[in-house]
Coordinates of C-alpha atoms and ligand atoms in Angstrom, one line a residue:
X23 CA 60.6 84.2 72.3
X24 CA 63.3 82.4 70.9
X25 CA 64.7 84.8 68.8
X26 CA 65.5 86.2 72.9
X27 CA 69.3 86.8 73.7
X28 CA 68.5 84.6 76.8
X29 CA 67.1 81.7 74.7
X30 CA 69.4 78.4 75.9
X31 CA 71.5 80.7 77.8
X32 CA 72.4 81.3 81.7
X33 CA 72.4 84.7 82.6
X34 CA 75.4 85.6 84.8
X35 CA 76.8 88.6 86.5
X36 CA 75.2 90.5 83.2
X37 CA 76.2 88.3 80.3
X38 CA 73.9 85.7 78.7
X39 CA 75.8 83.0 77.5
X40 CA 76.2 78.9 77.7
X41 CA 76.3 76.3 80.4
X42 CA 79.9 74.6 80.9
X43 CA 77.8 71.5 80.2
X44 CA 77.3 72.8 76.7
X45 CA 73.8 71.3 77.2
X46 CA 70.1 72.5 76.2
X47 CA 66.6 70.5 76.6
X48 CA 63.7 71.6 75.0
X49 CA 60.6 73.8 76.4
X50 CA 57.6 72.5 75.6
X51 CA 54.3 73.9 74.7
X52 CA 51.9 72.0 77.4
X53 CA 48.9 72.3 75.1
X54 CA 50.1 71.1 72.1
X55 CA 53.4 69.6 72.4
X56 CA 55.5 71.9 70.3
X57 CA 59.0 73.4 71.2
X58 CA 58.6 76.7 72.1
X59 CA 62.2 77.1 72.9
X60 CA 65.4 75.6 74.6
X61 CA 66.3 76.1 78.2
X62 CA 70.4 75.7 79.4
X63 CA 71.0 72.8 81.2
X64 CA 73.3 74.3 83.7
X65 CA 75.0 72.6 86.9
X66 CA 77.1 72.7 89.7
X67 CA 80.2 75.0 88.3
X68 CA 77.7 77.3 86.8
X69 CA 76.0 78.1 90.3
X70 CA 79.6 78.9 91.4
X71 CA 79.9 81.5 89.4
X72 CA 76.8 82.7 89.6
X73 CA 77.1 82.7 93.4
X74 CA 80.5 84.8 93.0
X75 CA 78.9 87.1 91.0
X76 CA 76.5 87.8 93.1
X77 CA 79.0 88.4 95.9
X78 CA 80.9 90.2 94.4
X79 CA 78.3 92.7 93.3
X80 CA 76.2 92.7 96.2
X81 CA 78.3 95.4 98.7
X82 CA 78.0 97.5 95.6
X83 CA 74.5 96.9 95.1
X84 CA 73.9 97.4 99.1
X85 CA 76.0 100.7 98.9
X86 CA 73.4 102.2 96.5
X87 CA 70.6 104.7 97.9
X88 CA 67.1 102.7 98.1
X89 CA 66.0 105.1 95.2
X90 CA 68.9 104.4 92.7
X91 CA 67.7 100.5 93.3
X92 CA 64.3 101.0 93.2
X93 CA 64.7 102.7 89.6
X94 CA 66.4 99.7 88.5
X95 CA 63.4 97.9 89.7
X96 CA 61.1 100.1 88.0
X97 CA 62.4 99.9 85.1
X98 CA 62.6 96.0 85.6
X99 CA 58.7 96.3 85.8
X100 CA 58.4 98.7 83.3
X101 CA 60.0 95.9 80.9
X102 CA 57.5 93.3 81.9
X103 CA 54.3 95.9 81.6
X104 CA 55.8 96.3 77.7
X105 CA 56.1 93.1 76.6
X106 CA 53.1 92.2 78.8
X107 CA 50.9 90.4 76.0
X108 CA 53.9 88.8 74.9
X109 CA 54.4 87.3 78.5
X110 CA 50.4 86.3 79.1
X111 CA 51.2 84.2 76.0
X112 CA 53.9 83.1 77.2
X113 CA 52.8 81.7 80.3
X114 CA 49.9 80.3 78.5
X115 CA 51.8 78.2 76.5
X116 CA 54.2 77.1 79.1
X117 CA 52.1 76.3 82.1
X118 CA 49.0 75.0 80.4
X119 CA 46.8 78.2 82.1
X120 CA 44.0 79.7 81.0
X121 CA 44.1 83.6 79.8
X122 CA 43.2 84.7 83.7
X123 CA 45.5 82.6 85.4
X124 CA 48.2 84.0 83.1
X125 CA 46.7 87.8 83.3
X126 CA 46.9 87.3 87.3
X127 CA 50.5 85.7 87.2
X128 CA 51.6 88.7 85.1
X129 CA 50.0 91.4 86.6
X130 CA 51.1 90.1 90.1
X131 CA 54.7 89.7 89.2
X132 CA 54.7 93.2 88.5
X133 CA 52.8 94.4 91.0
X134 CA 55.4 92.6 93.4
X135 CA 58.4 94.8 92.2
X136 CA 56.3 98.1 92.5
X137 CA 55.4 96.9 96.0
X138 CA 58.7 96.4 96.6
X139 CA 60.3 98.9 95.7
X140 CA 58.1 101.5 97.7
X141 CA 58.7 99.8 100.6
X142 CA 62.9 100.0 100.6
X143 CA 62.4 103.7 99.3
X144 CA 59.9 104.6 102.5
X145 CA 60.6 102.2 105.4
X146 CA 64.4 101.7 106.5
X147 CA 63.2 100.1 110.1
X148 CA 61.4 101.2 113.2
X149 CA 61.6 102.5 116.5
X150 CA 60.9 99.8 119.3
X151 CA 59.6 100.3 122.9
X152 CA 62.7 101.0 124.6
X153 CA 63.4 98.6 127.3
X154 CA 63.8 100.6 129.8
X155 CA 63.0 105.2 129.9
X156 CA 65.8 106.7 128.8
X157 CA 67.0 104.0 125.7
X158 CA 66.3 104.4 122.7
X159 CA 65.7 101.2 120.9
X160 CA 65.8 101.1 117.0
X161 CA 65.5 98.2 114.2
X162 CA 67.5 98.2 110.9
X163 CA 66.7 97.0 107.7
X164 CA 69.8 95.7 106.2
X165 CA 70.7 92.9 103.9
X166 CA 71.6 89.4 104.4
X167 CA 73.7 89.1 101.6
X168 CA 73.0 86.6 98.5
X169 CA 69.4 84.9 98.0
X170 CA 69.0 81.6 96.3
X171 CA 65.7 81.7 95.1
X172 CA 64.2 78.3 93.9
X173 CA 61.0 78.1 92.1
X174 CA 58.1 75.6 90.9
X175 CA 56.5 76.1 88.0
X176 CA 52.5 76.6 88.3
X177 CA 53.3 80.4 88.7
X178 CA 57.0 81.2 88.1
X179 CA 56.4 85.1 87.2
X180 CA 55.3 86.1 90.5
X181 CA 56.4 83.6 92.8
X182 CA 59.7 84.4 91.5
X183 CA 59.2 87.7 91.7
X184 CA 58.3 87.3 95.4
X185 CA 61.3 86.6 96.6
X186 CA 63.2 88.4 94.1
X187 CA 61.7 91.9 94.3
X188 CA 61.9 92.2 97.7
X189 CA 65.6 90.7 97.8
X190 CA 66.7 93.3 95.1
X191 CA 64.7 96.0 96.8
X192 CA 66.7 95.5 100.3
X193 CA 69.8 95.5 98.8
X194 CA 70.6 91.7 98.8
X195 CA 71.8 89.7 95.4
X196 CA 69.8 87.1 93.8
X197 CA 70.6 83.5 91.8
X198 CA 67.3 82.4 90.7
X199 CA 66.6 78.6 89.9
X200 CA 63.4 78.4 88.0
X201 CA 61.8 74.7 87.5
X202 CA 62.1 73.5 84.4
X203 CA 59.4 72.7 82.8
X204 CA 58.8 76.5 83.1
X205 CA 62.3 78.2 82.2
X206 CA 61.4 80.9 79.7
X207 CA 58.4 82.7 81.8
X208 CA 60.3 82.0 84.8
X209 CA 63.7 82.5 84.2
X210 CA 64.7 83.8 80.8
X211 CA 62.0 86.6 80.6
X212 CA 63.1 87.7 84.0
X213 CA 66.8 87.6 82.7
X214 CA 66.0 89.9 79.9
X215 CA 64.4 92.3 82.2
X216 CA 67.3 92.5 84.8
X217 CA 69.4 93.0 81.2
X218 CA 66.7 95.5 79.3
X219 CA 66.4 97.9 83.5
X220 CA 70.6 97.6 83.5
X221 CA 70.8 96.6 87.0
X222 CA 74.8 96.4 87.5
X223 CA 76.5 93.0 86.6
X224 CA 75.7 90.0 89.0
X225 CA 72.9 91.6 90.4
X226 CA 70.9 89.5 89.4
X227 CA 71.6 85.8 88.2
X228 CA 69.2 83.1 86.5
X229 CA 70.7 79.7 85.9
X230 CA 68.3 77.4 84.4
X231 CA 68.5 73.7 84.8
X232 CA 67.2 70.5 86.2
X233 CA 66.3 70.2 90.3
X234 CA 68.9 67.5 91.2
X235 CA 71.8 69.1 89.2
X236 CA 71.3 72.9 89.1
X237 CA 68.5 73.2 91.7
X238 CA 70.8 70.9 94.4
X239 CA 74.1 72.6 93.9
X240 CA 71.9 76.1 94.8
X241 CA 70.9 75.0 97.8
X242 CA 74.0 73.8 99.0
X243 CA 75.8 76.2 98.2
X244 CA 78.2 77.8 101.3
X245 CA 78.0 80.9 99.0
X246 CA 74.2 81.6 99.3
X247 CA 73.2 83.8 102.8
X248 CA 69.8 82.3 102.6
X249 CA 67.5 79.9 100.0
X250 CA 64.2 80.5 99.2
X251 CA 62.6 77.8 98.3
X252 CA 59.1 77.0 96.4
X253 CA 57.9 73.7 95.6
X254 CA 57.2 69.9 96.3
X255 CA 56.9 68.9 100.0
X256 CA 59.4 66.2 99.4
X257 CA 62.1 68.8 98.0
X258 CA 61.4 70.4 100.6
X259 CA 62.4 68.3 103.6
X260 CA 65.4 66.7 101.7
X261 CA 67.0 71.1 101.6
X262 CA 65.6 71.2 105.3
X263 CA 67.9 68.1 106.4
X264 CA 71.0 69.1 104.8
X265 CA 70.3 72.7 105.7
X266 CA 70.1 71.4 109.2
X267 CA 72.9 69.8 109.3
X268 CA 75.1 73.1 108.6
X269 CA 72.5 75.8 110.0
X270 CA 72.1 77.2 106.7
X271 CA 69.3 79.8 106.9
X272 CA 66.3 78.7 104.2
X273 CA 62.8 79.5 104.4
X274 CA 60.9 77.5 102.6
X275 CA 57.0 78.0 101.1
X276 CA 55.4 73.9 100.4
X277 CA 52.5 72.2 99.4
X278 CA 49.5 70.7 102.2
X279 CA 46.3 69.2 102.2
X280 CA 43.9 72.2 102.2
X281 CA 40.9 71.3 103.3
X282 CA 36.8 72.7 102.2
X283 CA 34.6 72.0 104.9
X284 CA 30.7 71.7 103.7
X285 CA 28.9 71.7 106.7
X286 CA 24.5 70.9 107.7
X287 CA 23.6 74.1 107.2
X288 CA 25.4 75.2 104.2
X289 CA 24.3 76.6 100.9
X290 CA 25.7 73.8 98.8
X291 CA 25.0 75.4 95.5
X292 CA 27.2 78.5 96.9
X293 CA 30.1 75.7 98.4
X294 CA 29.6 73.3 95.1
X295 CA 30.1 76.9 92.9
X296 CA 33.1 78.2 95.4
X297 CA 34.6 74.3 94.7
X298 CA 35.0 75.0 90.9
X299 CA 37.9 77.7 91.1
X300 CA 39.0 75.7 95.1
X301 CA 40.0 72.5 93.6
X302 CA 39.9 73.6 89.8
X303 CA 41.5 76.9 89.3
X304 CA 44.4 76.5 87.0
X305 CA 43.6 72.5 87.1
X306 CA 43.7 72.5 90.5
X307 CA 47.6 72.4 90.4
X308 CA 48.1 75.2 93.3
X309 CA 49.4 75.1 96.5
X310 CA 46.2 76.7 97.9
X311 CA 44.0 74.1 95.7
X312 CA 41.2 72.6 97.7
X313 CA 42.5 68.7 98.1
X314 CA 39.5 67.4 100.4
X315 CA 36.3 67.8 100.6
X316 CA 34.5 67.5 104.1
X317 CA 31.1 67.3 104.5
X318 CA 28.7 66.4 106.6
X319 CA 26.1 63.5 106.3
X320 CA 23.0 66.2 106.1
X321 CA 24.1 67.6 102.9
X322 CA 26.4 65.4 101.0
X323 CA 23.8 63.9 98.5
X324 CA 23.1 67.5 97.5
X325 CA 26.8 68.3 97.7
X326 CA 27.7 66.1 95.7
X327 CA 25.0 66.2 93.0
X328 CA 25.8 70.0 92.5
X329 CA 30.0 69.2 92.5
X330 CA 29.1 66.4 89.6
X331 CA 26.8 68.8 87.8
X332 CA 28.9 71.2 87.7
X333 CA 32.2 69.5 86.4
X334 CA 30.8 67.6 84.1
X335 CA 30.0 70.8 82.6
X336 CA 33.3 72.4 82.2
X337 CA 34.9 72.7 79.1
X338 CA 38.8 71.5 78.7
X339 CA 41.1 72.1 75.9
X340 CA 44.0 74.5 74.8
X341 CA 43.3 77.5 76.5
X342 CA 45.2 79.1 73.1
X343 CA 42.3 77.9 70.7
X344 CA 39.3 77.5 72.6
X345 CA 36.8 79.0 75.4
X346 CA 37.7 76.5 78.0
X347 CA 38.1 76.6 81.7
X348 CA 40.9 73.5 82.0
X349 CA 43.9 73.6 80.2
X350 CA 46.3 70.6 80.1
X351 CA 48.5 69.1 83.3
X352 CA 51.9 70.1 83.3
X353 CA 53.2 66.7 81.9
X354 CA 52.7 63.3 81.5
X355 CA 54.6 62.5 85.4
X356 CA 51.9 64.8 87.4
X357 CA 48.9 63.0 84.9
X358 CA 50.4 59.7 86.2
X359 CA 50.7 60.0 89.9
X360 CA 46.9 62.1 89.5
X361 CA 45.4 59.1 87.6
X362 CA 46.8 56.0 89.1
X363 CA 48.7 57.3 92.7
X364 CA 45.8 59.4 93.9
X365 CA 42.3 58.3 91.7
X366 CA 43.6 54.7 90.9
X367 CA 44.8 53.5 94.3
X368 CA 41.9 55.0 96.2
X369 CA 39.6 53.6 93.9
X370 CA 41.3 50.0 94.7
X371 CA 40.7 51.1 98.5
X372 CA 36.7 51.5 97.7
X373 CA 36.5 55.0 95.8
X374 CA 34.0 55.9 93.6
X375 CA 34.5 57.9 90.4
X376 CA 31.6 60.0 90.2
X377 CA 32.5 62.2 86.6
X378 CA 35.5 62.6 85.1
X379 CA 38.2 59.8 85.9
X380 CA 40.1 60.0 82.2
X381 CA 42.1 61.9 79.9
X382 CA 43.2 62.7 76.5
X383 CA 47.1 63.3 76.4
X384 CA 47.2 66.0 79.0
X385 CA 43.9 66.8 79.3
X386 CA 41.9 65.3 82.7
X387 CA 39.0 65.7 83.1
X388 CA 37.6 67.4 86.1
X389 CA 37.3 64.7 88.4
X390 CA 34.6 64.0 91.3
X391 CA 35.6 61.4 93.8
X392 CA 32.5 60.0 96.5
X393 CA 33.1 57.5 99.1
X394 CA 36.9 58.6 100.2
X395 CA 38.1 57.5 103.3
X396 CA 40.9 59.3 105.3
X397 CA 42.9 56.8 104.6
X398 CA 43.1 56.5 100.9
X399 CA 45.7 58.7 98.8
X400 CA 42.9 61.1 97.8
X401 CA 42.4 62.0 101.5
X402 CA 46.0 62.1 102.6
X403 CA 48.3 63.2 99.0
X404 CA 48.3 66.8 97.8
X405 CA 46.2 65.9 95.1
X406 CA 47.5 68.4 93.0
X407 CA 45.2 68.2 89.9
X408 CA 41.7 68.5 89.0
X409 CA 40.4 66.4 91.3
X410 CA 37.6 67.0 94.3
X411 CA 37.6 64.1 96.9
X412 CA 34.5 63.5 99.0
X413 CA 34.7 62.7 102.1
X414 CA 31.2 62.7 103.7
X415 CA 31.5 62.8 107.9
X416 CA 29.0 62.6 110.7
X417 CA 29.0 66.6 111.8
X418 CA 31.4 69.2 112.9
X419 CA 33.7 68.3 115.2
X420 CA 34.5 65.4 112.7
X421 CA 34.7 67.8 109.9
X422 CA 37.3 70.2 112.4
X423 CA 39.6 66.8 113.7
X424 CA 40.1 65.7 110.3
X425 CA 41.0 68.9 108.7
X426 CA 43.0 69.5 111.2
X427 CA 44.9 66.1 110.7
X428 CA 47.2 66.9 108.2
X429 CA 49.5 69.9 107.3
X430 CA 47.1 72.8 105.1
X431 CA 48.1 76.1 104.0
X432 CA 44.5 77.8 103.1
X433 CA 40.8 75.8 104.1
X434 CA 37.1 76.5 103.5
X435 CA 33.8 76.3 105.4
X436 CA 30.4 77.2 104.7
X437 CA 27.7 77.7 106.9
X438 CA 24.7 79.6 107.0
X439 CA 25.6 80.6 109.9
X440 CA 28.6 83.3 109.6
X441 CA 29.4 83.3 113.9
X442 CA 29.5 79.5 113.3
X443 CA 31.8 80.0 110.4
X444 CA 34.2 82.0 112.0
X445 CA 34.2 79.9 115.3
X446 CA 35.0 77.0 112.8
X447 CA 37.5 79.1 111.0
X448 CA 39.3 80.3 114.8
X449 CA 39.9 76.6 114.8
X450 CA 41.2 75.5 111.6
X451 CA 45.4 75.3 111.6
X452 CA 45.4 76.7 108.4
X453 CA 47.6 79.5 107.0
X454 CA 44.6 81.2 105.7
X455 CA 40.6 80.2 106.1
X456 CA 37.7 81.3 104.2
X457 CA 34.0 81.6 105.3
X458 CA 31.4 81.2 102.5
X459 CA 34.1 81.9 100.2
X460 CA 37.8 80.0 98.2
X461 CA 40.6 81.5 96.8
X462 CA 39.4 83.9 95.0
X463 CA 41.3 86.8 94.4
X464 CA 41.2 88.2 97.7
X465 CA 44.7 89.9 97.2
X466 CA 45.0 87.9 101.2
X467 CA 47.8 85.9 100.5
X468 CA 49.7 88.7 102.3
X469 CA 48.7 87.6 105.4
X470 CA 49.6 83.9 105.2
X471 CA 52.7 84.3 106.0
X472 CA 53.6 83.3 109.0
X473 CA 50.5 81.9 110.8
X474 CA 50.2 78.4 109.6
X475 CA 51.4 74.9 110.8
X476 CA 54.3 73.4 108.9
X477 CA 54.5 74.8 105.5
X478 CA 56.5 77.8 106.4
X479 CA 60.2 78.1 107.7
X480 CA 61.0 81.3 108.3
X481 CA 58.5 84.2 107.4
X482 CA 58.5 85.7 103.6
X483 CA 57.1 89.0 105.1
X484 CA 54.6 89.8 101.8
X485 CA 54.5 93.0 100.3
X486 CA 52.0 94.8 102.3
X487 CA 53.9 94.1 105.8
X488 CA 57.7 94.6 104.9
X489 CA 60.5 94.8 105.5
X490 CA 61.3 92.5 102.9
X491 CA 64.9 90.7 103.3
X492 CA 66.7 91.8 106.2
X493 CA 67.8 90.9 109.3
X494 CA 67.8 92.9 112.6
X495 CA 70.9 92.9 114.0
X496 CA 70.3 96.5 115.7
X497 CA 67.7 94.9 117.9
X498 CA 66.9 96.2 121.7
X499 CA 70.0 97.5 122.7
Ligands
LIG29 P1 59.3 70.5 93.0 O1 59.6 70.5 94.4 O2 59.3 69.3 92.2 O3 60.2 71.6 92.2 C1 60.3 72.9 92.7 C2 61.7 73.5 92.3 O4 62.6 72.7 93.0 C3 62.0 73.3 90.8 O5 62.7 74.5 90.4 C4 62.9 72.1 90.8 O6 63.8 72.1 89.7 C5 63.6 72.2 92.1 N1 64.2 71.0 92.6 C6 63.8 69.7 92.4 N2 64.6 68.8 93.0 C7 65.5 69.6 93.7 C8 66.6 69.3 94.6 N3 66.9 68.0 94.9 N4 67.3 70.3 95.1 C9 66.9 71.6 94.9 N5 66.0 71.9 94.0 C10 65.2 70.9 93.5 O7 57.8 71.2 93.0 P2 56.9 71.5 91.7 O8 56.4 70.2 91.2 O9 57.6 72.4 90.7 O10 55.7 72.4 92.3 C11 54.6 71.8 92.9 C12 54.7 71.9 94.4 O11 55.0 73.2 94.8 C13 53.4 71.6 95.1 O12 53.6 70.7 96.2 C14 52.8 72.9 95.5 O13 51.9 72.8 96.6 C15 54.1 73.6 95.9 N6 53.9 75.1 95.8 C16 53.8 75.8 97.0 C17 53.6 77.2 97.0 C18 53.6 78.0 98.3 O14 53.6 79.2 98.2 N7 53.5 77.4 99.4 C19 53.4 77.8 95.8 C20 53.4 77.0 94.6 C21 53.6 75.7 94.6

């Protein structure tokens, strides 16, 4: 991978070359600690002219048939599926995952520009009720213009390529930001496959670099139609108030609280089992990650016997060298505020650590917390690691109200009883809810969007519900 033409390089309206700062930081291998490459550290006069590349080349890029962009995005795809063993590897490496998390990330990424661009070759819009007999009332897909797209770094292949297939697809520009502790996977690898599928010069733009510098000037930019945004709650907010101040269009994809709700009449060896890839998938460092546990006095002993049981079993270590299910933590800043924000203070508030509770560089052990209070940082903090807070309440209506409390993207509930789990579910405000059941691959993150309580601005419409970016300015007429 470093032997790449993007290695320590922007990528800018089809060239690869260096940041004015001159500047490169290392990428490191999470397992291990060895460089795996160099990312550019670029800034605020690079995401100028990334942004006038981009403009430049977007009426061009609009102007094109949906099939002459869609073969750009094939072929973008087409690069990925090649060097895909290269890229699982890749990820492996630089997110700390295990071989499936990286084989799903991968796979998805792709499976996001295929998606994509069927939909901008077979749907231009649609014909609306007309508002009164006699009118006819149509909808247009057409482009906004040029995309900012910002990304975290527990999945950068596909949830950049969620934003930018769809962009590309739709006719719109693109200047990706991808975190940086992630840059190859998430930036550079994309960059060579823009290059390799010879989409047309400023197409498609990846400028590397840290959040306050690089990531900032994106989002501010006057230049950029819309920003897309995944990450940090706190991020979040701060691009919310300046884009606020301005009306700048953003939409903006954050982390919650998500809550697993273990009620009386629950299998607990099914929840406790369901728990492992809820709270531990990828070390429990997704935004769907189970961060509470709720459960009810009549079967919290048992609950948590099975959680601890199981945990203690799993296996951590380099996923390169070893059959284990927990890689590292990103870096030593999440393992901090994990071990002494979110296990530390809520032990000082009365917690009890159950299994688990240290680590060995980056490797934490899976982590079972009794006796947590909704008022400790376990309870109330995206936990964000690997991690399962217990918090044991009287019965259902308890188990709803505190759920319910804070912001969530995706919840659980089990229950013997599947009309009780769906009642339960009907009242849950989260994005998504699963009966008997986590986030396993379900393939039903397409229908999150839209239906949740304060994690979305704006609606990413998902692959399976177009129309990707566009706006409507045809409306009823
Ligand atoms: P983060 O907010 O720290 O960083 C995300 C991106 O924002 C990075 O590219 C970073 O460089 C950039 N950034 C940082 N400061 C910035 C600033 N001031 N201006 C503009 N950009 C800035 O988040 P993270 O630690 O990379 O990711 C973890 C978070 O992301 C968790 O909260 C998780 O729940 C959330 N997440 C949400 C989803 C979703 O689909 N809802 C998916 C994955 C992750």
């Amino acid at each position: 991978m470093t032997s790449s033409p993007a290695a320590g390089q922007l990528y800018i309206d089809g060239s690869f070359g260096p940041p004015q700062s001159g500047r490169t930081a290392p990428v490191a291998d999470k397992s291990t600690g060895a460089v795996l490459g160099s990312y550019a550290l670029g800034g605020a006069g690079d995401v100028d002219r990334a942004v006038a590349a981009a403009r430049a080349a977007q009426p061009g890029w609009a102007a094109l048939s949906a099939p002459e962009r869609a073969a750009g995005l094939r072929r973008f795809a087409e690069y990925l599926q090649a060097h895909f063993d290269r890229l699982v590897v890749q990820s492996m490496r630089e997110t700390g995952g295990v071989r499936a998390k990286a084989l799903d990330e991968v796979s998805t990424g792709i499976r996001q520009l295929q998606i994509s661009m069927i939909q901008a070759t077979e749907r231009a819009g649609d014909l609306l009720p007309p508002y009164k007999a006699g009118k006819l009332s149509m909808s247009r897909a057409v482009p906004i213009g040029v995309i900012g797209v910002i990304t975290p770094w527990n999945y950068p292949v596909n949830l950049a390529l969620r934003a930018v297939a769809p962009a590309l697809a739709f006719g719109n520009t693109v200047v990706l930001k991808p975190a940086e502790l992630t840059p190859v996977i998430g930036g550079q690898v994309l960059a060579e496959a823009a290059d390799w599928a010879g989409l047309p010069p400023g197409v498609f733009n990846v400028v590397t670099g840290d959040g306050p510098e690089a990531g900032h000037a994106l989002a501010e930019h006057p230049g950029v139609d819309l920003l897309d945004f995944t990450g940090s709650r706190a991020v979040g907010l701060a691009i919310a108030a300046s884009a606020a101040a301005t009306l700048r269009p953003i939409r903006l994809e954050l982390g919650g609280s998500n809550a697993f709700l273990v009620l009386d009449d629950a299998d607990v060896e099914l929840a406790a089992g369901c728990a492992m890839v809820a709270s531990l998938e990828f070390q429990g460092q997704t935004c769907i990650s189970a961060s509470r546990h709720i459960v009810t006095r009549a079967v919290a002993d048992r609950y948590t016997d099975a959680l601890v049981r199981r945990a203690a079993a799993l296996r951590v270590g380099d996923p390169m060298t070893g059959e284990v299910e927990l890689g590292p933590l990103i870096d030593e800043r999440q393992r901090d505020r994990l071990h002494h924000d979110i296990v530390g203070a809520s032990v000082a508030l009365g917690a009890e650590v159950l299994t688990g509770g240290e680590y060995d560089g980056l490797f934490y052990r899976p982590t079972v917390l009794g006796k947590v209070t909704p008022d400790m940082p376990a309870f109330v903090e995206e936990v964000f690691g690997p991690v399962l807070p217990i918090t044991v309440v009287e019965d259902e209506e308890e188990a709803v109200r505190l759920a319910n409390g804070l912001p969530m993207l995706m919840d659980s509930v089990f229950t013997a009883d599947l009309i009780r789990g769906l009642a339960v579910a009907e009242r849950l405000e989260a994005g998504e809810v699963h009966v008997n059941d986590a986030h396993a691959r379900h393939g039903a993150d397409d229908q999150m969007a839209g239906f949740t309580k304060r994690q979305w601005i704006g609606v990413q419409r998902t692959p399976l519900d177009l129309p990707g970016w566009t706006a409507d300015p045809a409306g009823r007429r």
